[in-house]
mmCIF file of C-alpha atoms and ligand atoms in Angstrom:
data_model
loop_
_atom_site.group_PDB
_atom_site.id
_atom_site.type_symbol
_atom_site.label_atom_id
_atom_site.label_comp_id
_atom_site.label_asym_id
_atom_site.label_seq_id
_atom_site.Cartn_x
_atom_site.Cartn_y
_atom_site.Cartn_z
ATOM 1 C CA MET A 46 138.206 86.359 86.183
ATOM 2 C CA LYS A 47 134.761 86.977 87.586
ATOM 3 C CA ASN A 48 131.991 87.411 85.140
ATOM 4 C CA PRO A 49 131.237 91.182 85.265
ATOM 5 C CA ARG A 50 127.870 90.641 83.684
ATOM 6 C CA LYS A 51 126.771 88.309 86.468
ATOM 7 C CA ARG A 52 127.937 90.768 89.094
ATOM 8 C CA GLN A 53 126.022 93.541 87.409
ATOM 9 C CA THR A 54 122.803 91.516 87.514
ATOM 10 C CA LYS A 55 123.198 90.788 91.194
ATOM 11 C CA ASN A 56 123.884 94.449 91.951
ATOM 12 C CA ASP A 57 120.887 95.447 89.910
ATOM 13 C CA LYS A 58 118.738 93.109 91.926
ATOM 14 C CA GLN A 59 120.065 94.484 95.201
ATOM 15 C CA TYR A 60 119.626 97.991 93.950
ATOM 16 C CA ARG A 61 116.058 97.314 92.856
ATOM 17 C CA ARG A 62 115.159 95.812 96.211
ATOM 18 C CA GLN A 63 116.726 98.720 98.072
ATOM 19 C CA ARG A 64 114.988 101.239 95.883
ATOM 20 C CA HIS A 65 111.640 99.517 96.373
ATOM 21 C CA THR A 66 111.983 99.526 100.124
ATOM 22 C CA THR A 67 113.689 102.898 100.464
ATOM 23 C CA ASN A 68 110.578 104.983 99.893
ATOM 24 C CA ASP A 69 108.454 102.843 102.161
ATOM 25 C CA GLU A 70 107.603 104.347 105.503
ATOM 26 C CA ILE A 71 105.236 104.387 108.444
ATOM 27 C CA VAL A 72 104.036 107.803 109.628
ATOM 28 C CA PHE A 73 102.406 108.140 113.020
ATOM 29 C CA LEU A 74 99.630 110.715 112.714
ATOM 30 C CA GLY A 75 99.069 110.187 116.396
ATOM 31 C CA THR A 76 100.485 108.202 119.277
ATOM 32 C CA GLY A 77 97.849 108.935 121.901
ATOM 33 C CA GLY A 78 94.776 106.971 122.868
ATOM 34 C CA ALA A 79 91.717 107.216 125.079
ATOM 35 C CA ARG A 80 89.700 110.006 126.578
ATOM 36 C CA TYR A 81 92.351 112.267 128.079
ATOM 37 C CA MET A 82 94.474 112.336 124.909
ATOM 38 C CA ILE A 83 91.425 113.139 122.797
ATOM 39 C CA ALA A 84 90.576 116.049 125.085
ATOM 40 C CA THR A 85 94.063 117.496 125.522
ATOM 41 C CA GLN A 86 95.910 116.405 122.343
ATOM 42 C CA LEU A 87 99.040 116.100 124.499
ATOM 43 C CA ARG A 88 99.685 113.297 122.043
ATOM 44 C CA ALA A 89 97.923 113.406 118.677
ATOM 45 C CA THR A 90 95.206 110.863 117.903
ATOM 46 C CA GLY A 91 95.355 110.627 114.092
ATOM 47 C CA GLY A 92 96.210 106.958 113.561
ATOM 48 C CA ILE A 93 98.897 105.562 111.269
ATOM 49 C CA LEU A 94 99.686 106.080 107.576
ATOM 50 C CA PHE A 95 101.445 103.151 105.922
ATOM 51 C CA ARG A 96 103.176 104.141 102.660
ATOM 52 C CA LEU A 97 104.315 100.793 101.303
ATOM 53 C CA LYS A 98 105.107 99.716 97.736
ATOM 54 C CA LYS A 99 103.407 102.823 96.340
ATOM 55 C CA SER A 100 100.181 102.078 98.240
ATOM 56 C CA ASN A 101 98.886 104.459 100.905
ATOM 57 C CA ILE A 102 96.937 102.762 103.660
ATOM 58 C CA LEU A 103 95.458 104.861 106.460
ATOM 59 C CA VAL A 104 94.619 103.081 109.682
ATOM 60 C CA ASP A 105 92.472 104.266 112.598
ATOM 61 C CA PRO A 106 91.962 107.960 111.843
ATOM 62 C CA GLY A 107 90.994 109.327 115.243
ATOM 63 C CA PRO A 108 90.257 112.965 116.158
ATOM 64 C CA GLU A 109 92.291 115.571 114.205
ATOM 65 C CA SER A 110 93.687 112.935 111.846
ATOM 66 C CA LEU A 111 93.294 114.903 108.608
ATOM 67 C CA TYR A 112 94.781 118.015 110.194
ATOM 68 C CA ARG A 113 97.761 115.968 111.391
ATOM 69 C CA LEU A 114 98.205 114.364 107.972
ATOM 70 C CA LEU A 115 98.288 117.754 106.255
ATOM 71 C CA ASN A 116 100.923 118.922 108.737
ATOM 72 C CA TYR A 117 103.051 115.817 109.073
ATOM 73 C CA VAL A 118 103.060 114.811 105.386
ATOM 74 C CA PRO A 119 102.619 118.208 103.717
ATOM 75 C CA LYS A 120 103.407 117.140 100.155
ATOM 76 C CA PHE A 121 100.928 114.280 100.250
ATOM 77 C CA ASN A 122 97.463 114.702 98.750
ATOM 78 C CA PRO A 123 94.964 112.847 100.989
ATOM 79 C CA GLU A 124 92.863 112.039 97.895
ATOM 80 C CA LYS A 125 95.647 109.580 97.073
ATOM 81 C CA ILE A 126 94.825 107.315 100.016
ATOM 82 C CA ASP A 127 94.142 103.876 98.539
ATOM 83 C CA ALA A 128 92.428 102.338 101.551
ATOM 84 C CA VAL A 129 91.114 103.380 104.948
ATOM 85 C CA VAL A 130 91.176 100.640 107.562
ATOM 86 C CA LEU A 131 89.298 100.826 110.857
ATOM 87 C CA SER A 132 90.313 98.376 113.581
ATOM 88 C CA HIS A 133 87.223 99.236 115.649
ATOM 89 C CA LYS A 134 84.665 101.954 116.110
ATOM 90 C CA HIS A 135 85.889 103.604 119.331
ATOM 91 C CA ILE A 136 86.138 107.349 118.851
ATOM 92 C CA ASP A 137 89.922 107.597 119.361
ATOM 93 C CA HIS A 138 90.259 105.396 116.239
ATOM 94 C CA SER A 139 87.367 106.546 114.091
ATOM 95 C CA ALA A 140 86.452 110.200 114.645
ATOM 96 C CA ASP A 141 87.821 111.453 111.295
ATOM 97 C CA ILE A 142 86.837 108.505 109.133
ATOM 98 C CA ASN A 143 83.894 110.250 107.466
ATOM 99 C CA VAL A 144 86.037 113.273 106.693
ATOM 100 C CA TYR A 145 88.487 111.082 104.786
ATOM 101 C CA LEU A 146 85.730 109.245 102.925
ATOM 102 C CA ASP A 147 84.447 112.613 101.760
ATOM 103 C CA VAL A 148 87.949 113.754 100.717
ATOM 104 C CA ILE A 149 88.790 110.527 98.880
ATOM 105 C CA THR A 150 85.502 110.500 96.945
ATOM 106 C CA LYS A 151 85.545 114.276 96.322
ATOM 107 C CA GLY A 152 82.295 114.621 98.211
ATOM 108 C CA GLY A 153 80.694 111.842 96.201
ATOM 109 C CA PHE A 154 81.643 113.173 92.764
ATOM 110 C CA LYS A 155 84.254 110.466 92.217
ATOM 111 C CA LYS A 156 83.647 106.790 92.919
ATOM 112 C CA ASN A 157 86.914 106.029 94.614
ATOM 113 C CA GLY A 158 88.753 104.442 97.493
ATOM 114 C CA MET A 159 88.499 101.375 99.642
ATOM 115 C CA LEU A 160 87.117 101.052 103.162
ATOM 116 C CA ILE A 161 87.818 98.087 105.408
ATOM 117 C CA ALA A 162 85.998 97.985 108.769
ATOM 118 C CA PRO A 163 84.186 95.656 111.178
ATOM 119 C CA ALA A 164 80.439 95.132 110.711
ATOM 120 C CA ASP A 165 79.448 97.067 113.835
ATOM 121 C CA ALA A 166 81.094 100.237 112.488
ATOM 122 C CA PHE A 167 78.309 100.463 109.889
ATOM 123 C CA GLY A 168 74.600 101.154 110.239
ATOM 124 C CA GLU A 169 72.490 102.810 112.882
ATOM 125 C CA HIS A 170 74.845 102.131 115.806
ATOM 126 C CA GLY A 171 78.006 102.492 113.769
ATOM 127 C CA VAL A 172 80.282 105.461 113.123
ATOM 128 C CA ILE A 173 80.465 105.460 109.313
ATOM 129 C CA PHE A 174 77.889 107.664 107.586
ATOM 130 C CA THR A 175 75.770 105.417 105.363
ATOM 131 C CA TYR A 176 75.504 107.967 102.552
ATOM 132 C CA LEU A 177 79.305 107.992 102.155
ATOM 133 C CA VAL A 178 79.588 104.219 101.793
ATOM 134 C CA SER A 179 77.857 104.298 98.402
ATOM 135 C CA PHE A 180 80.514 106.698 97.056
ATOM 136 C CA LEU A 181 83.300 104.178 97.653
ATOM 137 C CA ARG A 182 84.727 101.912 94.994
ATOM 138 C CA GLU A 183 85.180 98.983 97.379
ATOM 139 C CA VAL A 184 83.941 98.175 100.885
ATOM 140 C CA HIS A 185 85.095 95.161 102.885
ATOM 141 C CA ILE A 186 83.673 94.011 106.194
ATOM 142 C CA ILE A 187 86.335 92.489 108.411
ATOM 143 C CA LYS A 188 85.866 88.900 109.505
ATOM 144 C CA PRO A 189 88.636 86.773 111.018
ATOM 145 C CA GLN A 190 91.137 85.748 108.341
ATOM 146 C CA LEU A 191 89.915 88.247 105.761
ATOM 147 C CA GLU A 192 92.634 88.791 103.135
ATOM 148 C CA ILE A 193 92.853 91.726 100.727
ATOM 149 C CA SER A 194 95.580 92.853 98.361
ATOM 150 C CA ILE A 195 96.195 96.545 97.841
ATOM 151 C CA GLY A 196 98.744 96.862 95.042
ATOM 152 C CA ASP A 197 101.761 94.869 96.226
ATOM 153 C CA VAL A 198 100.692 94.847 99.875
ATOM 154 C CA HIS A 199 98.779 91.864 101.165
ATOM 155 C CA LEU A 200 96.566 92.601 104.194
ATOM 156 C CA THR A 201 95.260 89.954 106.549
ATOM 157 C CA PHE A 202 93.087 90.255 109.636
ATOM 158 C CA PRO A 203 94.063 87.118 111.503
ATOM 159 C CA VAL A 204 91.971 87.148 114.649
ATOM 160 C CA LYS A 205 89.130 88.871 116.488
ATOM 161 C CA HIS A 206 90.370 90.793 119.513
ATOM 162 C CA GLU A 207 89.029 90.847 123.060
ATOM 163 C CA HIS A 208 87.727 94.394 123.320
ATOM 164 C CA PRO A 209 84.278 95.846 124.145
ATOM 165 C CA VAL A 210 83.411 96.326 120.437
ATOM 166 C CA GLU A 211 84.302 94.258 117.360
ATOM 167 C CA THR A 212 88.050 94.770 116.896
ATOM 168 C CA TYR A 213 90.745 93.434 114.568
ATOM 169 C CA GLY A 214 94.438 94.073 114.096
ATOM 170 C CA MET A 215 96.176 93.342 110.830
ATOM 171 C CA ARG A 216 99.282 92.094 109.102
ATOM 172 C CA LEU A 217 100.714 93.917 106.092
ATOM 173 C CA VAL A 218 102.879 91.590 104.066
ATOM 174 C CA THR A 219 105.054 92.504 101.084
ATOM 175 C CA ARG A 220 107.668 90.613 99.103
ATOM 176 C CA ASP A 221 110.428 92.145 101.225
ATOM 177 C CA TYR A 222 109.047 92.455 104.772
ATOM 178 C CA SER A 223 106.036 92.053 107.043
ATOM 179 C CA ILE A 224 104.429 94.409 109.550
ATOM 180 C CA SER A 225 101.865 93.620 112.244
ATOM 181 C CA TYR A 226 99.573 96.146 113.854
ATOM 182 C CA VAL A 227 98.125 94.833 117.098
ATOM 183 C CA ALA A 228 95.151 97.101 117.760
ATOM 184 C CA ASP A 229 93.383 97.430 121.116
ATOM 185 C CA SER A 230 92.834 94.141 122.910
ATOM 186 C CA LYS A 231 92.982 92.353 126.184
ATOM 187 C CA PHE A 232 95.939 89.963 126.051
ATOM 188 C CA PHE A 233 95.234 86.429 124.859
ATOM 189 C CA PRO A 234 97.871 83.849 123.850
ATOM 190 C CA GLY A 235 96.568 83.656 120.252
ATOM 191 C CA ILE A 236 97.966 87.162 119.646
ATOM 192 C CA ILE A 237 101.492 85.767 119.440
ATOM 193 C CA ASP A 238 100.815 83.283 116.635
ATOM 194 C CA ALA A 239 98.515 85.662 114.788
ATOM 195 C CA TYR A 240 100.938 88.567 114.525
ATOM 196 C CA ARG A 241 104.393 87.158 113.720
ATOM 197 C CA ALA A 242 106.213 89.792 111.613
ATOM 198 C CA ASP A 243 109.475 91.694 111.083
ATOM 199 C CA ILE A 244 108.035 94.934 112.422
ATOM 200 C CA LEU A 245 105.572 94.777 115.300
ATOM 201 C CA ILE A 246 103.378 97.746 116.262
ATOM 202 C CA LEU A 247 101.625 97.451 119.609
ATOM 203 C CA ASN A 248 98.875 99.635 121.062
ATOM 204 C CA LEU A 249 100.145 99.931 124.613
ATOM 205 C CA LEU A 250 97.649 101.996 126.560
ATOM 206 C CA ARG A 251 98.216 100.905 130.149
ATOM 207 C CA ILE A 252 101.033 100.333 132.589
ATOM 208 C CA GLU A 253 99.372 97.565 134.579
ATOM 209 C CA PRO A 254 96.943 94.891 133.390
ATOM 210 C CA SER A 255 93.419 96.134 134.052
ATOM 211 C CA GLU A 256 89.766 95.277 133.680
ATOM 212 C CA ILE A 257 89.504 97.598 130.696
ATOM 213 C CA GLU A 258 90.492 95.543 127.694
ATOM 214 C CA HIS A 259 93.844 97.045 126.677
ATOM 215 C CA LEU A 260 97.398 95.776 126.455
ATOM 216 C CA SER A 261 99.662 96.575 129.389
ATOM 217 C CA ILE A 262 103.460 96.609 129.728
ATOM 218 C CA PRO A 263 103.679 92.960 130.934
ATOM 219 C CA ASP A 264 101.350 91.902 128.076
ATOM 220 C CA CYS A 265 103.606 93.593 125.518
ATOM 221 C CA GLU A 266 106.639 91.898 127.038
ATOM 222 C CA LYS A 267 104.977 88.506 126.511
ATOM 223 C CA ILE A 268 104.041 89.345 122.916
ATOM 224 C CA ILE A 269 107.482 90.692 121.953
ATOM 225 C CA THR A 270 109.219 87.711 123.578
ATOM 226 C CA GLY A 271 106.877 85.313 121.771
ATOM 227 C CA ILE A 272 107.225 86.918 118.339
ATOM 228 C CA LYS A 273 110.842 88.147 118.454
ATOM 229 C CA PRO A 274 110.393 90.711 115.665
ATOM 230 C CA LYS A 275 113.313 92.706 114.228
ATOM 231 C CA VAL A 276 111.866 95.745 115.974
ATOM 232 C CA ALA A 277 108.787 96.616 118.019
ATOM 233 C CA VAL A 278 107.122 100.023 118.127
ATOM 234 C CA ILE A 279 104.780 100.927 120.978
ATOM 235 C CA THR A 280 102.083 103.556 120.466
ATOM 236 C CA HIS A 281 98.540 104.626 121.486
ATOM 237 C CA PHE A 282 99.584 105.887 124.898
ATOM 238 C CA GLY A 283 97.141 106.869 127.597
ATOM 239 C CA MET A 284 97.828 109.484 130.269
ATOM 240 C CA THR A 285 99.460 107.101 132.747
ATOM 241 C CA MET A 286 101.841 105.855 130.037
ATOM 242 C CA LEU A 287 102.689 109.416 129.094
ATOM 243 C CA ARG A 288 103.469 110.271 132.732
ATOM 244 C CA GLN A 289 105.625 107.167 132.999
ATOM 245 C CA GLY A 290 107.578 108.204 129.870
ATOM 246 C CA PRO A 291 107.046 106.056 126.749
ATOM 247 C CA TRP A 292 110.808 105.988 126.046
ATOM 248 C CA LYS A 293 111.520 104.680 129.531
ATOM 249 C CA VAL A 294 108.932 101.955 129.009
ATOM 250 C CA ALA A 295 110.383 101.131 125.567
ATOM 251 C CA ASN A 296 113.859 100.729 127.094
ATOM 252 C CA GLN A 297 112.470 98.599 129.887
ATOM 253 C CA LEU A 298 110.829 96.320 127.281
ATOM 254 C CA LYS A 299 114.055 96.226 125.285
ATOM 255 C CA ASP A 300 116.018 95.104 128.361
ATOM 256 C CA ALA A 301 113.420 92.463 129.176
ATOM 257 C CA THR A 302 113.084 91.024 125.650
ATOM 258 C CA GLY A 303 116.392 91.669 123.870
ATOM 259 C CA VAL A 304 114.440 93.221 120.981
ATOM 260 C CA VAL A 305 114.818 96.897 119.993
ATOM 261 C CA VAL A 306 111.655 98.667 121.125
ATOM 262 C CA LEU A 307 110.845 102.220 120.002
ATOM 263 C CA ALA A 308 108.270 104.559 121.503
ATOM 264 C CA ALA A 309 106.427 106.113 118.568
ATOM 265 C CA GLU A 310 106.487 109.897 118.196
ATOM 266 C CA ASP A 311 103.828 112.109 116.653
ATOM 267 C CA GLY A 312 104.572 113.044 113.069
ATOM 268 C CA LYS A 313 107.717 110.974 112.816
ATOM 269 C CA HIS A 314 108.413 109.154 109.549
ATOM 270 C CA TYR A 315 109.866 105.704 110.233
ATOM 271 C CA THR A 316 111.470 104.311 107.085
ATOM 272 C CA ILE A 317 111.089 100.567 106.665
ATOM 273 C CA GLU A 318 114.766 100.324 105.774
ATOM 274 C CA LYS A 319 115.778 101.819 109.115
ATOM 275 C CA LEU A 320 113.276 99.720 111.071
ATOM 276 C CA LEU A 321 114.512 96.503 109.456
ATOM 277 C CA SER A 322 118.129 97.464 110.197
ATOM 278 C CA TYR A 323 117.557 96.945 113.935
ATOM 279 C CA GLY A 324 117.075 93.204 113.479
HETATM 280 ZN ZN1 ZN B 446 89.296 100.784 121.803
#
């Protein structure tokens, strides 16, 4: 006869793991990028909220981000954001950052929150108001290979990107899964080794490779093929991508790579459990 006690322990373990991952999700507060999307809001430009292991990490809050957060995650109090991460200072990633810093610190009355951003986002030519920085509990300047733990989520910034301003993507690693966010960059082979993960988020702005330093469809194909994640999610679409149809492009990438590729949608909550189930 099987030992019922042993079975119970195993089930408990499985149950615990499931429960820990079940509430985890990625919410796209925007899936648009660049000038035309800022101006028209045909796709929102609010960045991404990672809700992982009870930590809330907001990344790249572009124009209208707070408004989108209040609409897309209505029961969530933005004061509960544990960390704000800025990949780079371009306006489609950073426009609302000061608004959040004010919210998180209650206008300076509460020393609170963590900010993680590249050096050129601060100071006279930066985008972060200097007076707000002093209200924060923790400030980290991103350098290649910076590592920070936020609760049970371990963040790393593996490599500096090729983009007109200082830019970094990041990996979010937990006990149960890993996520990579490949922010704006011209393609370079180092991206593949830097961003190996179960869930791969790619900022795909352009259809064709171009002089402007952004990932294109062929670049994303190379990255997905090189990493072979369980699932890839494309986002940060420009106008030409929107005209082309992000879902069509996602299917095209899926056919080319054999990996499930999703085109992110504004306001959609992607549970980690569901994303991992594709692999
Ligand atoms: Zn940019």
